[in-house]
């Protein structure tokens, strides 16, 4: 960790976030950075996952974003980056420390569930965007919709603590924001507790509205 802290605090070492303004996973990182007060240390640089010449593919062999570069070293995906930011700040705000293993694992599990909403939603959007109408699979779309609806039901029954801004709440807020934007699933009419929770979250965490993008 000493090496990471030394790199982070060295102003000559660039810290670059490869992402776009519209990426829901990149938005997670940008919200977390603002919440932790380290957003001024990070420069965002657009990435194009479909461009074979974009050096994102050298930085992350999967060609996925977000990818955080600290000097010459790359860290990915968004969950790893949020843990990294929490370690750099040393606050334990985003997830419980390793000294609290059960709490930490529960937080990580719920965070993965929130991310799963975004992942399945993205796959639904991509199915419509990148396939011709006759190529689209209703079975595939229903499969992904089922993931979203089951995960939303879990959070509707037990929303995150509105007083806590952690991996779970940031991931869930970005997932709901993506659903609002791309609308692969109508979630608001069936999940009133989550509607209220997102309203409270956005009011308590200015970074949520500040990182919103309505680009095409």
PDB file of C-alpha atoms in Angstrom:
ATOM      1  CA  UNK A   1       0.000   0.000   0.000  1.00  0.00           C
ATOM      2  CA  UNK A   2       2.886   2.363   0.681  1.00  0.00           C
ATOM      3  CA  UNK A   3       3.814   2.305  -2.998  1.00  0.00           C
ATOM      4  CA  UNK A   4       0.254   3.083  -4.054  1.00  0.00           C
ATOM      5  CA  UNK A   5       0.002   5.987  -1.619  1.00  0.00           C
ATOM      6  CA  UNK A   6       3.359   7.297  -2.793  1.00  0.00           C
ATOM      7  CA  UNK A   7       2.239   7.207  -6.414  1.00  0.00           C
ATOM      8  CA  UNK A   8      -1.123   8.774  -5.589  1.00  0.00           C
ATOM      9  CA  UNK A   9       0.409  11.658  -3.663  1.00  0.00           C
ATOM     10  CA  UNK A  10       3.146  12.293  -6.218  1.00  0.00           C
ATOM     11  CA  UNK A  11       1.885  15.174  -8.403  1.00  0.00           C
ATOM     12  CA  UNK A  12       4.177  14.094 -11.234  1.00  0.00           C
ATOM     13  CA  UNK A  13       2.349  10.767 -11.553  1.00  0.00           C
ATOM     14  CA  UNK A  14      -0.763  11.136 -13.740  1.00  0.00           C
ATOM     15  CA  UNK A  15      -4.029   9.523 -12.670  1.00  0.00           C
ATOM     16  CA  UNK A  16      -6.338   9.016 -15.642  1.00  0.00           C
ATOM     17  CA  UNK A  17      -9.826   7.556 -15.814  1.00  0.00           C
ATOM     18  CA  UNK A  18     -10.572   5.967 -19.176  1.00  0.00           C
ATOM     19  CA  UNK A  19     -14.323   6.226 -19.529  1.00  0.00           C
ATOM     20  CA  UNK A  20     -17.083   8.294 -21.076  1.00  0.00           C
ATOM     21  CA  UNK A  21     -19.534  10.728 -19.556  1.00  0.00           C
ATOM     22  CA  UNK A  22     -22.376   8.316 -20.285  1.00  0.00           C
ATOM     23  CA  UNK A  23     -20.907   5.081 -18.915  1.00  0.00           C
ATOM     24  CA  UNK A  24     -22.894   4.022 -15.808  1.00  0.00           C
ATOM     25  CA  UNK A  25     -19.853   2.198 -14.460  1.00  0.00           C
ATOM     26  CA  UNK A  26     -17.639   5.193 -15.113  1.00  0.00           C
ATOM     27  CA  UNK A  27     -20.243   7.286 -13.343  1.00  0.00           C
ATOM     28  CA  UNK A  28     -19.784   5.118 -10.260  1.00  0.00           C
ATOM     29  CA  UNK A  29     -16.114   6.032 -10.163  1.00  0.00           C
ATOM     30  CA  UNK A  30     -16.779   9.730 -10.704  1.00  0.00           C
ATOM     31  CA  UNK A  31     -19.374   9.808  -7.915  1.00  0.00           C
ATOM     32  CA  UNK A  32     -17.095   7.949  -5.520  1.00  0.00           C
ATOM     33  CA  UNK A  33     -14.188  10.255  -6.315  1.00  0.00           C
ATOM     34  CA  UNK A  34     -16.314  13.308  -5.519  1.00  0.00           C
ATOM     35  CA  UNK A  35     -17.714  11.749  -2.343  1.00  0.00           C
ATOM     36  CA  UNK A  36     -14.191  10.962  -1.155  1.00  0.00           C
ATOM     37  CA  UNK A  37     -12.856  14.355  -2.209  1.00  0.00           C
ATOM     38  CA  UNK A  38     -10.256  13.025  -4.659  1.00  0.00           C
ATOM     39  CA  UNK A  39     -11.905  13.950  -7.968  1.00  0.00           C
ATOM     40  CA  UNK A  40      -9.394  16.750  -8.467  1.00  0.00           C
ATOM     41  CA  UNK A  41      -6.620  14.146  -8.694  1.00  0.00           C
ATOM     42  CA  UNK A  42      -8.237  12.328 -11.615  1.00  0.00           C
ATOM     43  CA  UNK A  43      -8.312  13.326 -15.271  1.00  0.00           C
ATOM     44  CA  UNK A  44     -11.034  11.691 -17.373  1.00  0.00           C
ATOM     45  CA  UNK A  45     -10.100  10.637 -20.890  1.00  0.00           C
ATOM     46  CA  UNK A  46     -12.743   9.323 -23.283  1.00  0.00           C
ATOM     47  CA  UNK A  47     -12.523   5.701 -24.364  1.00  0.00           C
ATOM     48  CA  UNK A  48     -14.150   3.980 -27.322  1.00  0.00           C
ATOM     49  CA  UNK A  49     -14.706   0.291 -26.664  1.00  0.00           C
ATOM     50  CA  UNK A  50     -15.603  -0.389 -30.305  1.00  0.00           C
ATOM     51  CA  UNK A  51     -12.500   1.255 -31.755  1.00  0.00           C
ATOM     52  CA  UNK A  52      -9.793  -1.337 -32.364  1.00  0.00           C
ATOM     53  CA  UNK A  53      -7.124   1.379 -32.371  1.00  0.00           C
ATOM     54  CA  UNK A  54      -8.093   2.823 -28.982  1.00  0.00           C
ATOM     55  CA  UNK A  55      -5.283   2.053 -26.534  1.00  0.00           C
ATOM     56  CA  UNK A  56      -7.910   1.092 -23.962  1.00  0.00           C
ATOM     57  CA  UNK A  57      -7.392  -2.434 -25.295  1.00  0.00           C
ATOM     58  CA  UNK A  58      -3.757  -2.301 -24.237  1.00  0.00           C
ATOM     59  CA  UNK A  59      -4.638  -0.819 -20.856  1.00  0.00           C
ATOM     60  CA  UNK A  60      -7.400  -3.357 -20.228  1.00  0.00           C
ATOM     61  CA  UNK A  61      -7.132  -6.417 -22.499  1.00  0.00           C
ATOM     62  CA  UNK A  62     -10.905  -6.859 -22.215  1.00  0.00           C
ATOM     63  CA  UNK A  63     -11.347  -3.469 -23.846  1.00  0.00           C
ATOM     64  CA  UNK A  64     -13.822  -2.448 -21.153  1.00  0.00           C
ATOM     65  CA  UNK A  65     -14.233   0.721 -19.162  1.00  0.00           C
ATOM     66  CA  UNK A  66     -13.775   2.236 -16.704  1.00  0.00           C
ATOM     67  CA  UNK A  67     -10.059   1.742 -16.410  1.00  0.00           C
ATOM     68  CA  UNK A  68      -7.985   3.783 -13.971  1.00  0.00           C
ATOM     69  CA  UNK A  69      -4.364   4.485 -14.863  1.00  0.00           C
ATOM     70  CA  UNK A  70      -1.971   5.432 -12.087  1.00  0.00           C
ATOM     71  CA  UNK A  71       1.246   6.135 -13.872  1.00  0.00           C
ATOM     72  CA  UNK A  72       1.812   3.123 -16.100  1.00  0.00           C
ATOM     73  CA  UNK A  73      -0.337   0.695 -14.098  1.00  0.00           C
ATOM     74  CA  UNK A  74      -3.964  -0.015 -14.952  1.00  0.00           C
ATOM     75  CA  UNK A  75      -6.755  -0.970 -12.546  1.00  0.00           C
ATOM     76  CA  UNK A  76     -10.182  -2.262 -13.565  1.00  0.00           C
ATOM     77  CA  UNK A  77     -13.196  -2.742 -13.265  1.00  0.00           C
ATOM     78  CA  UNK A  78     -15.360  -0.176 -11.405  1.00  0.00           C
ATOM     79  CA  UNK A  79     -15.628  -2.299  -8.261  1.00  0.00           C
ATOM     80  CA  UNK A  80     -11.849  -2.615  -8.027  1.00  0.00           C
ATOM     81  CA  UNK A  81     -11.399   1.091  -8.693  1.00  0.00           C
ATOM     82  CA  UNK A  82     -13.830   2.047  -5.921  1.00  0.00           C
ATOM     83  CA  UNK A  83     -12.003  -0.215  -3.493  1.00  0.00           C
ATOM     84  CA  UNK A  84      -8.730   1.385  -4.602  1.00  0.00           C
ATOM     85  CA  UNK A  85     -10.080   4.878  -3.978  1.00  0.00           C
ATOM     86  CA  UNK A  86     -11.287   3.850  -0.551  1.00  0.00           C
ATOM     87  CA  UNK A  87      -7.843   2.452   0.258  1.00  0.00           C
ATOM     88  CA  UNK A  88      -6.085   5.585  -0.985  1.00  0.00           C
ATOM     89  CA  UNK A  89      -8.249   7.816   1.168  1.00  0.00           C
ATOM     90  CA  UNK A  90      -8.139   5.350   4.029  1.00  0.00           C
ATOM     91  CA  UNK A  91     -11.618   6.258   5.170  1.00  0.00           C
ATOM     92  CA  UNK A  92     -13.401   2.922   5.009  1.00  0.00           C
ATOM     93  CA  UNK A  93     -16.407   4.900   3.813  1.00  0.00           C
ATOM     94  CA  UNK A  94     -17.184   2.850   0.737  1.00  0.00           C
ATOM     95  CA  UNK A  95     -17.017  -0.568   2.382  1.00  0.00           C
ATOM     96  CA  UNK A  96     -16.154  -2.062   5.772  1.00  0.00           C
ATOM     97  CA  UNK A  97     -12.473  -2.836   6.416  1.00  0.00           C
ATOM     98  CA  UNK A  98     -11.074  -6.370   6.259  1.00  0.00           C
ATOM     99  CA  UNK A  99     -11.227  -6.424  10.049  1.00  0.00           C
ATOM    100  CA  UNK A 100     -15.018  -6.667   9.607  1.00  0.00           C
ATOM    101  CA  UNK A 101     -15.154  -9.584   7.147  1.00  0.00           C
ATOM    102  CA  UNK A 102     -18.874 -10.359   7.317  1.00  0.00           C
ATOM    103  CA  UNK A 103     -19.908  -6.739   6.854  1.00  0.00           C
ATOM    104  CA  UNK A 104     -17.387  -6.320   4.057  1.00  0.00           C
ATOM    105  CA  UNK A 105     -18.551  -9.447   2.213  1.00  0.00           C
ATOM    106  CA  UNK A 106     -22.200  -8.460   2.587  1.00  0.00           C
ATOM    107  CA  UNK A 107     -21.447  -5.042   1.149  1.00  0.00           C
ATOM    108  CA  UNK A 108     -19.510  -6.539  -1.758  1.00  0.00           C
ATOM    109  CA  UNK A 109     -22.312  -9.009  -2.467  1.00  0.00           C
ATOM    110  CA  UNK A 110     -24.988  -6.329  -2.515  1.00  0.00           C
ATOM    111  CA  UNK A 111     -22.745  -4.124  -4.649  1.00  0.00           C
ATOM    112  CA  UNK A 112     -22.406  -6.927  -7.180  1.00  0.00           C
ATOM    113  CA  UNK A 113     -26.187  -7.302  -7.226  1.00  0.00           C
ATOM    114  CA  UNK A 114     -26.549  -3.596  -8.014  1.00  0.00           C
ATOM    115  CA  UNK A 115     -23.925  -3.859 -10.751  1.00  0.00           C
ATOM    116  CA  UNK A 116     -25.781  -6.870 -12.145  1.00  0.00           C
ATOM    117  CA  UNK A 117     -28.789  -4.623 -12.798  1.00  0.00           C
ATOM    118  CA  UNK A 118     -26.619  -2.346 -14.893  1.00  0.00           C
ATOM    119  CA  UNK A 119     -24.905  -5.216 -16.704  1.00  0.00           C
ATOM    120  CA  UNK A 120     -28.180  -6.890 -17.680  1.00  0.00           C
ATOM    121  CA  UNK A 121     -29.680  -3.545 -18.696  1.00  0.00           C
ATOM    122  CA  UNK A 122     -26.688  -2.807 -20.913  1.00  0.00           C
ATOM    123  CA  UNK A 123     -27.068  -6.175 -22.622  1.00  0.00           C
ATOM    124  CA  UNK A 124     -30.731  -5.405 -23.317  1.00  0.00           C
ATOM    125  CA  UNK A 125     -29.848  -2.013 -24.771  1.00  0.00           C
ATOM    126  CA  UNK A 126     -27.049  -3.495 -26.889  1.00  0.00           C
ATOM    127  CA  UNK A 127     -29.363  -6.187 -28.238  1.00  0.00           C
ATOM    128  CA  UNK A 128     -31.648  -3.498 -29.619  1.00  0.00           C
ATOM    129  CA  UNK A 129     -28.896  -1.135 -30.694  1.00  0.00           C
ATOM    130  CA  UNK A 130     -26.437  -3.456 -32.419  1.00  0.00           C
ATOM    131  CA  UNK A 131     -28.692  -6.105 -33.951  1.00  0.00           C
ATOM    132  CA  UNK A 132     -31.128  -5.796 -36.805  1.00  0.00           C
ATOM    133  CA  UNK A 133     -34.731  -6.218 -35.750  1.00  0.00           C
ATOM    134  CA  UNK A 134     -34.983  -9.732 -37.211  1.00  0.00           C
ATOM    135  CA  UNK A 135     -31.815 -10.774 -35.362  1.00  0.00           C
ATOM    136  CA  UNK A 136     -32.965  -9.754 -31.900  1.00  0.00           C
ATOM    137  CA  UNK A 137     -33.668 -12.563 -29.469  1.00  0.00           C
ATOM    138  CA  UNK A 138     -36.780 -12.239 -27.341  1.00  0.00           C
ATOM    139  CA  UNK A 139     -35.565 -15.138 -25.212  1.00  0.00           C
ATOM    140  CA  UNK A 140     -32.304 -13.309 -24.514  1.00  0.00           C
ATOM    141  CA  UNK A 141     -34.083 -10.037 -23.716  1.00  0.00           C
ATOM    142  CA  UNK A 142     -36.498 -11.790 -21.355  1.00  0.00           C
ATOM    143  CA  UNK A 143     -33.566 -13.536 -19.673  1.00  0.00           C
ATOM    144  CA  UNK A 144     -31.836 -10.236 -18.963  1.00  0.00           C
ATOM    145  CA  UNK A 145     -35.095  -8.553 -17.931  1.00  0.00           C
ATOM    146  CA  UNK A 146     -35.642 -11.299 -15.384  1.00  0.00           C
ATOM    147  CA  UNK A 147     -32.266 -10.531 -13.801  1.00  0.00           C
ATOM    148  CA  UNK A 148     -33.121  -6.852 -13.544  1.00  0.00           C
ATOM    149  CA  UNK A 149     -36.576  -7.438 -12.111  1.00  0.00           C
ATOM    150  CA  UNK A 150     -35.413  -9.974  -9.505  1.00  0.00           C
ATOM    151  CA  UNK A 151     -32.577  -7.724  -8.351  1.00  0.00           C
ATOM    152  CA  UNK A 152     -34.873  -4.709  -8.175  1.00  0.00           C
ATOM    153  CA  UNK A 153     -37.303  -6.741  -6.058  1.00  0.00           C
ATOM    154  CA  UNK A 154     -34.527  -7.482  -3.564  1.00  0.00           C
ATOM    155  CA  UNK A 155     -33.637  -3.807  -3.228  1.00  0.00           C
ATOM    156  CA  UNK A 156     -37.288  -2.770  -3.111  1.00  0.00           C
ATOM    157  CA  UNK A 157     -37.780  -5.073  -0.130  1.00  0.00           C
ATOM    158  CA  UNK A 158     -34.587  -3.865   1.548  1.00  0.00           C
ATOM    159  CA  UNK A 159     -33.236  -0.547   0.183  1.00  0.00           C
ATOM    160  CA  UNK A 160     -29.763   0.620   1.216  1.00  0.00           C
ATOM    161  CA  UNK A 161     -29.378   2.816   4.263  1.00  0.00           C
ATOM    162  CA  UNK A 162     -30.168   6.343   3.009  1.00  0.00           C
ATOM    163  CA  UNK A 163     -27.579   7.720   5.430  1.00  0.00           C
ATOM    164  CA  UNK A 164     -24.761   5.641   3.933  1.00  0.00           C
ATOM    165  CA  UNK A 165     -22.881   6.384   0.722  1.00  0.00           C
ATOM    166  CA  UNK A 166     -21.020   3.187  -0.061  1.00  0.00           C
ATOM    167  CA  UNK A 167     -20.393   0.714  -2.904  1.00  0.00           C
ATOM    168  CA  UNK A 168     -23.976  -0.494  -2.715  1.00  0.00           C
ATOM    169  CA  UNK A 169     -25.744   2.855  -2.796  1.00  0.00           C
ATOM    170  CA  UNK A 170     -23.476   4.305  -5.480  1.00  0.00           C
ATOM    171  CA  UNK A 171     -23.873   1.231  -7.682  1.00  0.00           C
ATOM    172  CA  UNK A 172     -27.625   1.084  -7.197  1.00  0.00           C
ATOM    173  CA  UNK A 173     -28.080   4.795  -7.899  1.00  0.00           C
ATOM    174  CA  UNK A 174     -26.114   4.484 -11.141  1.00  0.00           C
ATOM    175  CA  UNK A 175     -28.125   1.399 -12.122  1.00  0.00           C
ATOM    176  CA  UNK A 176     -31.410   3.219 -11.560  1.00  0.00           C
ATOM    177  CA  UNK A 177     -30.084   6.259 -13.387  1.00  0.00           C
ATOM    178  CA  UNK A 178     -29.235   4.067 -16.367  1.00  0.00           C
ATOM    179  CA  UNK A 179     -32.727   2.543 -16.305  1.00  0.00           C
ATOM    180  CA  UNK A 180     -34.192   6.045 -16.285  1.00  0.00           C
ATOM    181  CA  UNK A 181     -32.044   7.059 -19.243  1.00  0.00           C
ATOM    182  CA  UNK A 182     -32.196   4.056 -21.569  1.00  0.00           C
ATOM    183  CA  UNK A 183     -35.511   2.646 -20.286  1.00  0.00           C
ATOM    184  CA  UNK A 184     -34.970  -1.072 -20.989  1.00  0.00           C
ATOM    185  CA  UNK A 185     -37.298  -1.740 -18.028  1.00  0.00           C
ATOM    186  CA  UNK A 186     -40.021   0.389 -16.468  1.00  0.00           C
ATOM    187  CA  UNK A 187     -38.935   0.255 -12.842  1.00  0.00           C
ATOM    188  CA  UNK A 188     -40.564   3.323 -11.298  1.00  0.00           C
ATOM    189  CA  UNK A 189     -44.182   2.178 -11.484  1.00  0.00           C
ATOM    190  CA  UNK A 190     -43.456  -1.016  -9.543  1.00  0.00           C
ATOM    191  CA  UNK A 191     -40.840   0.049  -7.001  1.00  0.00           C
ATOM    192  CA  UNK A 192     -42.069   3.016  -4.932  1.00  0.00           C
ATOM    193  CA  UNK A 193     -39.543   2.470  -2.140  1.00  0.00           C
ATOM    194  CA  UNK A 194     -36.674   2.627  -4.620  1.00  0.00           C
ATOM    195  CA  UNK A 195     -38.139   5.752  -6.206  1.00  0.00           C
ATOM    196  CA  UNK A 196     -38.163   7.391  -2.770  1.00  0.00           C
ATOM    197  CA  UNK A 197     -34.693   6.072  -1.984  1.00  0.00           C
ATOM    198  CA  UNK A 198     -33.179   7.472  -5.207  1.00  0.00           C
ATOM    199  CA  UNK A 199     -34.766  10.846  -4.529  1.00  0.00           C
ATOM    200  CA  UNK A 200     -33.188  10.880  -1.055  1.00  0.00           C
ATOM    201  CA  UNK A 201     -29.833   9.701  -2.402  1.00  0.00           C
ATOM    202  CA  UNK A 202     -29.673  12.363  -5.117  1.00  0.00           C
ATOM    203  CA  UNK A 203     -30.550  15.048  -2.574  1.00  0.00           C
ATOM    204  CA  UNK A 204     -27.869  13.856  -0.142  1.00  0.00           C
ATOM    205  CA  UNK A 205     -25.154  13.206  -2.735  1.00  0.00           C
ATOM    206  CA  UNK A 206     -24.769  16.183  -5.130  1.00  0.00           C
ATOM    207  CA  UNK A 207     -22.309  14.178  -7.212  1.00  0.00           C
ATOM    208  CA  UNK A 208     -25.201  12.071  -8.505  1.00  0.00           C
ATOM    209  CA  UNK A 209     -26.842  14.943 -10.358  1.00  0.00           C
ATOM    210  CA  UNK A 210     -23.489  16.476 -11.253  1.00  0.00           C
ATOM    211  CA  UNK A 211     -22.411  13.323 -13.088  1.00  0.00           C
ATOM    212  CA  UNK A 212     -25.669  12.835 -14.968  1.00  0.00           C
ATOM    213  CA  UNK A 213     -25.422  12.853 -18.752  1.00  0.00           C
ATOM    214  CA  UNK A 214     -28.246  12.772 -21.274  1.00  0.00           C
ATOM    215  CA  UNK A 215     -26.047  12.379 -24.320  1.00  0.00           C
ATOM    216  CA  UNK A 216     -27.342  10.078 -27.063  1.00  0.00           C
TER     217      UNK A 216
END
